[in-house]
Amino acid sequence: QIVCASQSTVLAVAFVDESQLVAGYDNSDIHRWKIEDGQQLGPTMQTGRRVYSIAVSQDGRWIVSGDDGRKATAWNADTHEKVRHAEYRNSVYNTTDNIRLFDIASGTELLPPISHHYVVGVKFSPDGSRFATVSRDSGVRIYSTHDGKVLFDSGTRGLTNSFAVTPLAWSSDGQQLFVASKGKITSFNTSDSSSSERPIHENKSSVSIASNGKFIACSAGSSVSLWDCMSHRRIGSIITHAAGISCIALSPSGGYLACGGSN
């Protein structure tokens, strides 16, 4: 176990590769950490507002943060310099124009704004051809990255009733989409639109999930359970922490699990 200590609460975490991870904090800082010894790499990135989400591009060139200032910021992963940012006209929880797709290199908006009420999560498919959104009251939708067309709409199935940091995960082949909510994970088969549910280890706290495509890590309260993507069976024993867990991430190979929380 490696501890990357800070005086602030970790609200978002993502792996750069098998040796580094990035964490976003409630004091507006973003740190990149070396897994081997827990030492910080490079200068601190600062958004000026509380950081709620972190993502790293598949090629490792870009770090993207989302904050409570209604702003998404792209950072150069090597230099930690701010490349560009996109500001939202309204909250992502609003009814209209709350999903927007941008080109990182140019900053060009690639699609007209898309509306999905009370969206609390968005996730690209492994091949990038689709992206999924999940709402607190309008279920799950899958869109074409090419033209924004709705490819799947769950209706009232798959509502997420928790403010999960990461409520969505895909299987490695892109045929299954997993949605976390209090007490359960719902799995959608994207080829035939069928769905199934499985109870998780804790049913009172908000849930976050992360996946490397082969298995899923699911955090609730101060504990984490692991699940096989194909069989939907739990793997091993439950991992318990002394403090509450606010966010989780899996490294690309599944060799490491990162859990973020207070300090």
GROMACS .gro file of C-alpha atoms in nm:
model
  263
    1GLN     CA    1   0.000   0.000   0.000
    2ILE     CA    2   0.131   0.345  -0.103
    3VAL     CA    3  -0.014   0.660   0.055
    4CYS     CA    4  -0.003   0.990  -0.136
    5ALA     CA    5  -0.073   1.227   0.153
    6SER     CA    6  -0.230   1.572   0.133
    7GLN     CA    7  -0.404   1.811   0.369
    8SER     CA    8  -0.713   1.821   0.145
    9THR     CA    9  -0.983   1.573   0.046
   10VAL     CA   10  -0.943   1.379  -0.278
   11LEU     CA   11  -1.261   1.409  -0.486
   12ALA     CA   12  -1.138   1.252  -0.813
   13VAL     CA   13  -0.859   1.018  -0.918
   14ALA     CA   14  -0.735   0.864  -1.244
   15PHE     CA   15  -0.433   0.661  -1.358
   16VAL     CA   16  -0.191   0.799  -1.616
   17ASP     CA   17  -0.038   0.451  -1.661
   18GLU     CA   18   0.084   0.167  -1.440
   19SER     CA   19   0.332   0.394  -1.261
   20GLN     CA   20   0.150   0.726  -1.211
   21LEU     CA   21  -0.187   0.861  -1.104
   22VAL     CA   22  -0.354   1.202  -1.091
   23ALA     CA   23  -0.575   1.329  -0.809
   24GLY     CA   24  -0.808   1.629  -0.785
   25TYR     CA   25  -0.878   1.796  -0.450
   26ASP     CA   26  -1.140   2.008  -0.280
   27ASN     CA   27  -0.891   2.298  -0.247
   28SER     CA   28  -0.868   2.329  -0.631
   29ASP     CA   29  -0.530   2.148  -0.657
   30ILE     CA   30  -0.444   1.868  -0.900
   31HIS     CA   31  -0.139   1.653  -0.821
   32ARG     CA   32   0.034   1.384  -1.026
   33TRP     CA   33   0.183   1.110  -0.807
   34LYS     CA   34   0.442   0.838  -0.859
   35ILE     CA   35   0.297   0.507  -0.743
   36GLU     CA   36   0.628   0.347  -0.646
   37ASP     CA   37   0.708   0.587  -0.363
   38GLY     CA   38   0.410   0.824  -0.335
   39GLN     CA   39   0.614   1.128  -0.439
   40GLN     CA   40   0.460   1.416  -0.633
   41LEU     CA   41   0.570   1.458  -0.995
   42GLY     CA   42   0.585   1.802  -1.154
   43PRO     CA   43   0.421   2.125  -1.038
   44THR     CA   44   0.075   2.141  -0.888
   45MET     CA   45  -0.206   2.224  -1.130
   46GLN     CA   46  -0.467   2.464  -0.995
   47THR     CA   47  -0.818   2.520  -1.124
   48GLY     CA   48  -0.924   2.786  -0.878
   49ARG     CA   49  -1.234   2.582  -0.787
   50ARG     CA   50  -1.307   2.248  -0.624
   51VAL     CA   51  -1.213   1.959  -0.859
   52TYR     CA   52  -1.492   1.705  -0.903
   53SER     CA   53  -1.366   1.494  -1.194
   54ILE     CA   54  -1.039   1.385  -1.355
   55ALA     CA   55  -0.972   1.195  -1.678
   56VAL     CA   56  -0.654   1.102  -1.867
   57SER     CA   57  -0.647   1.044  -2.243
   58GLN     CA   58  -0.561   0.693  -2.363
   59ASP     CA   59  -0.230   0.813  -2.511
   60GLY     CA   60  -0.140   0.986  -2.183
   61ARG     CA   61  -0.093   1.328  -2.345
   62TRP     CA   62  -0.383   1.508  -2.177
   63ILE     CA   63  -0.531   1.545  -1.832
   64VAL     CA   64  -0.884   1.688  -1.820
   65SER     CA   65  -1.044   1.823  -1.504
   66GLY     CA   66  -1.399   1.928  -1.426
   67ASP     CA   67  -1.470   2.172  -1.143
   68ASP     CA   68  -1.762   2.335  -0.968
   69GLY     CA   69  -1.697   2.657  -1.159
   70ARG     CA   70  -1.882   2.498  -1.456
   71LYS     CA   71  -1.553   2.455  -1.640
   72ALA     CA   72  -1.365   2.169  -1.805
   73THR     CA   73  -0.989   2.225  -1.837
   74ALA     CA   74  -0.737   2.036  -2.053
   75TRP     CA   75  -0.380   2.016  -1.923
   76ASN     CA   76  -0.057   1.902  -2.088
   77ALA     CA   77   0.024   1.583  -1.896
   78ASP     CA   78   0.403   1.635  -1.925
   79THR     CA   79   0.436   2.004  -1.843
   80HIS     CA   80   0.112   2.050  -1.641
   81GLU     CA   81   0.043   2.365  -1.840
   82LYS     CA   82  -0.318   2.462  -1.906
   83VAL     CA   83  -0.393   2.398  -2.274
   84ARG     CA   84  -0.750   2.528  -2.292
   85HIS     CA   85  -1.081   2.525  -2.111
   86ALA     CA   86  -1.449   2.507  -2.196
   87GLU     CA   87  -1.703   2.687  -1.982
   88TYR     CA   88  -2.065   2.578  -1.947
   89ARG     CA   89  -2.343   2.832  -1.972
   90ASN     CA   90  -2.538   2.646  -1.704
   91SER     CA   91  -2.508   2.360  -1.462
   92VAL     CA   92  -2.478   2.007  -1.603
   93TYR     CA   93  -2.779   1.926  -1.386
   94ASN     CA   94  -3.001   2.154  -1.593
   95THR     CA   95  -3.249   2.028  -1.850
   96THR     CA   96  -3.104   2.168  -2.172
   97ASP     CA   97  -2.766   2.183  -2.349
   98ASN     CA   98  -2.580   2.013  -2.064
   99ILE     CA   99  -2.369   1.768  -2.272
  100ARG     CA  100  -2.101   1.914  -2.500
  101LEU     CA  101  -1.820   1.749  -2.698
  102PHE     CA  102  -1.496   1.935  -2.775
  103ASP     CA  103  -1.175   1.869  -2.968
  104ILE     CA  104  -0.888   1.906  -2.720
  105ALA     CA  105  -0.627   2.023  -2.969
  106SER     CA  106  -0.835   2.297  -3.131
  107GLY     CA  107  -1.105   2.363  -2.874
  108THR     CA  108  -1.370   2.328  -3.146
  109GLU     CA  109  -1.712   2.210  -3.034
  110LEU     CA  110  -1.769   1.892  -3.236
  111LEU     CA  111  -2.144   1.848  -3.188
  112PRO     CA  112  -2.439   2.074  -3.111
  113PRO     CA  113  -2.519   2.071  -2.737
  114ILE     CA  114  -2.715   1.765  -2.623
  115SER     CA  115  -2.979   1.767  -2.351
  116HIS     CA  116  -3.029   1.494  -2.089
  117HIS     CA  117  -3.196   1.602  -1.767
  118TYR     CA  118  -2.999   1.589  -1.439
  119VAL     CA  119  -2.690   1.417  -1.583
  120VAL     CA  120  -2.448   1.294  -1.315
  121GLY     CA  121  -2.200   1.098  -1.528
  122VAL     CA  122  -2.059   1.060  -1.879
  123LYS     CA  123  -1.822   0.795  -2.016
  124PHE     CA  124  -1.669   0.718  -2.358
  125SER     CA  125  -1.678   0.359  -2.486
  126PRO     CA  126  -1.337   0.186  -2.510
  127ASP     CA  127  -1.308   0.252  -2.885
  128GLY     CA  128  -1.436   0.609  -2.855
  129SER     CA  129  -1.717   0.559  -3.105
  130ARG     CA  130  -1.989   0.611  -2.844
  131PHE     CA  131  -2.043   0.786  -2.514
  132ALA     CA  132  -2.295   0.720  -2.239
  133THR     CA  133  -2.471   0.952  -1.997
  134VAL     CA  134  -2.669   0.868  -1.684
  135SER     CA  135  -2.932   1.079  -1.514
  136ARG     CA  136  -3.086   1.082  -1.168
  137ASP     CA  137  -3.436   1.075  -1.315
  138SER     CA  138  -3.408   0.995  -1.688
  139GLY     CA  139  -3.204   0.675  -1.700
  140VAL     CA  140  -2.915   0.591  -1.934
  141ARG     CA  141  -2.850   0.700  -2.291
  142ILE     CA  142  -2.579   0.601  -2.539
  143TYR     CA  143  -2.487   0.837  -2.822
  144SER     CA  144  -2.280   0.818  -3.140
  145THR     CA  145  -1.963   1.027  -3.101
  146HIS     CA  146  -1.976   1.091  -3.477
  147ASP     CA  147  -2.313   1.267  -3.499
  148GLY     CA  148  -2.467   1.269  -3.150
  149LYS     CA  149  -2.748   1.033  -3.250
  150VAL     CA  150  -2.913   0.846  -2.962
  151LEU     CA  151  -2.829   0.477  -3.003
  152PHE     CA  152  -2.988   0.355  -2.680
  153ASP     CA  153  -3.227   0.498  -2.422
  154SER     CA  154  -3.305   0.297  -2.108
  155GLY     CA  155  -3.607   0.505  -2.013
  156THR     CA  156  -3.660   0.466  -1.640
  157ARG     CA  157  -3.421   0.170  -1.611
  158GLY     CA  158  -3.079   0.239  -1.462
  159LEU     CA  159  -3.158   0.556  -1.272
  160THR     CA  160  -2.872   0.649  -1.043
  161ASN     CA  161  -2.999   0.769  -0.706
  162SER     CA  162  -2.659   0.863  -0.571
  163PHE     CA  163  -2.412   1.143  -0.639
  164ALA     CA  164  -2.146   0.896  -0.746
  165VAL     CA  165  -1.815   1.040  -0.864
  166THR     CA  166  -1.795   0.774  -1.134
  167PRO     CA  167  -2.133   0.605  -1.188
  168LEU     CA  168  -2.052   0.452  -1.530
  169ALA     CA  169  -1.814   0.185  -1.662
  170TRP     CA  170  -1.783  -0.016  -1.986
  171SER     CA  171  -1.670  -0.372  -2.053
  172SER     CA  172  -1.358  -0.404  -2.269
  173ASP     CA  173  -1.556  -0.503  -2.579
  174GLY     CA  174  -1.803  -0.216  -2.537
  175GLN     CA  175  -2.098  -0.458  -2.527
  176GLN     CA  176  -2.187  -0.394  -2.163
  177LEU     CA  177  -2.244  -0.069  -1.979
  178PHE     CA  178  -2.250  -0.073  -1.598
  179VAL     CA  179  -2.438   0.185  -1.391
  180ALA     CA  180  -2.389   0.230  -1.015
  181SER     CA  181  -2.659   0.338  -0.773
  182LYS     CA  182  -2.723   0.286  -0.403
  183GLY     CA  183  -2.719  -0.084  -0.322
  184LYS     CA  184  -2.677  -0.218  -0.677
  185ILE     CA  185  -2.507  -0.221  -1.016
  186THR     CA  186  -2.722  -0.238  -1.329
  187SER     CA  187  -2.569  -0.397  -1.640
  188PHE     CA  188  -2.700  -0.307  -1.988
  189ASN     CA  189  -2.630  -0.527  -2.290
  190THR     CA  190  -2.583  -0.271  -2.568
  191SER     CA  191  -2.652  -0.522  -2.848
  192ASP     CA  192  -3.005  -0.619  -2.743
  193SER     CA  193  -3.088  -0.350  -2.481
  194SER     CA  194  -3.150  -0.609  -2.208
  195SER     CA  195  -3.051  -0.534  -1.849
  196SER     CA  196  -2.980  -0.711  -1.520
  197GLU     CA  197  -2.914  -0.601  -1.164
  198ARG     CA  198  -2.686  -0.726  -0.890
  199PRO     CA  199  -2.679  -0.619  -0.525
  200ILE     CA  200  -2.351  -0.486  -0.389
  201HIS     CA  201  -2.187  -0.509  -0.049
  202GLU     CA  202  -2.344  -0.192   0.097
  203ASN     CA  203  -2.681  -0.031   0.028
  204LYS     CA  204  -2.683   0.302   0.215
  205SER     CA  205  -2.394   0.506   0.075
  206SER     CA  206  -2.330   0.664  -0.263
  207VAL     CA  207  -2.158   0.425  -0.503
  208SER     CA  208  -1.868   0.476  -0.744
  209ILE     CA  209  -1.738   0.222  -0.993
  210ALA     CA  210  -1.425   0.188  -1.203
  211SER     CA  211  -1.334  -0.074  -1.461
  212ASN     CA  212  -1.036  -0.183  -1.665
  213GLY     CA  213  -1.273  -0.367  -1.900
  214LYS     CA  214  -1.223  -0.707  -1.738
  215PHE     CA  215  -1.340  -0.641  -1.385
  216ILE     CA  216  -1.508  -0.368  -1.185
  217ALA     CA  217  -1.416  -0.202  -0.857
  218CYS     CA  218  -1.716  -0.075  -0.662
  219SER     CA  219  -1.684   0.158  -0.363
  220ALA     CA  220  -1.955   0.238  -0.110
  221GLY     CA  221  -1.896   0.399   0.227
  222SER     CA  222  -1.550   0.295   0.345
  223SER     CA  223  -1.523  -0.033   0.153
  224VAL     CA  224  -1.455  -0.164  -0.199
  225SER     CA  225  -1.562  -0.486  -0.370
  226LEU     CA  226  -1.435  -0.632  -0.699
  227TRP     CA  227  -1.658  -0.792  -0.966
  228ASP     CA  228  -1.595  -0.987  -1.285
  229CYS     CA  229  -1.741  -0.807  -1.589
  230MET     CA  230  -1.848  -1.122  -1.773
  231SER     CA  231  -1.974  -1.353  -1.496
  232HIS     CA  232  -2.096  -1.067  -1.272
  233ARG     CA  233  -1.953  -1.254  -0.973
  234ARG     CA  234  -1.768  -1.092  -0.687
  235ILE     CA  235  -1.393  -1.150  -0.676
  236GLY     CA  236  -1.214  -1.204  -0.346
  237SER     CA  237  -1.294  -1.035  -0.018
  238ILE     CA  238  -1.417  -0.682   0.053
  239ILE     CA  239  -1.144  -0.420   0.102
  240THR     CA  240  -1.214  -0.197   0.402
  241HIS     CA  241  -1.067   0.145   0.487
  242ALA     CA  242  -1.076   0.340   0.810
  243ALA     CA  243  -1.224   0.650   0.641
  244GLY     CA  244  -1.491   0.704   0.379
  245ILE     CA  245  -1.396   0.665   0.014
  246SER     CA  246  -1.495   0.948  -0.219
  247CYS     CA  247  -1.348   0.817  -0.547
  248ILE     CA  248  -1.173   0.514  -0.699
  249ALA     CA  249  -0.979   0.420  -1.012
  250LEU     CA  250  -0.821   0.108  -1.163
  251SER     CA  251  -0.492   0.109  -1.352
  252PRO     CA  252  -0.512  -0.007  -1.718
  253SER     CA  253  -0.387  -0.358  -1.643
  254GLY     CA  254  -0.584  -0.385  -1.319
  255GLY     CA  255  -0.265  -0.418  -1.115
  256TYR     CA  256  -0.346  -0.119  -0.896
  257LEU     CA  257  -0.656   0.016  -0.727
  258ALA     CA  258  -0.658   0.380  -0.612
  259CYS     CA  259  -0.895   0.500  -0.338
  260GLY     CA  260  -0.930   0.870  -0.257
  261GLY     CA  261  -1.078   1.028   0.053
  262SER     CA  262  -1.016   1.272   0.332
  263ASN     CA  263  -0.646   1.377   0.353
   0.00000   0.00000   0.00000
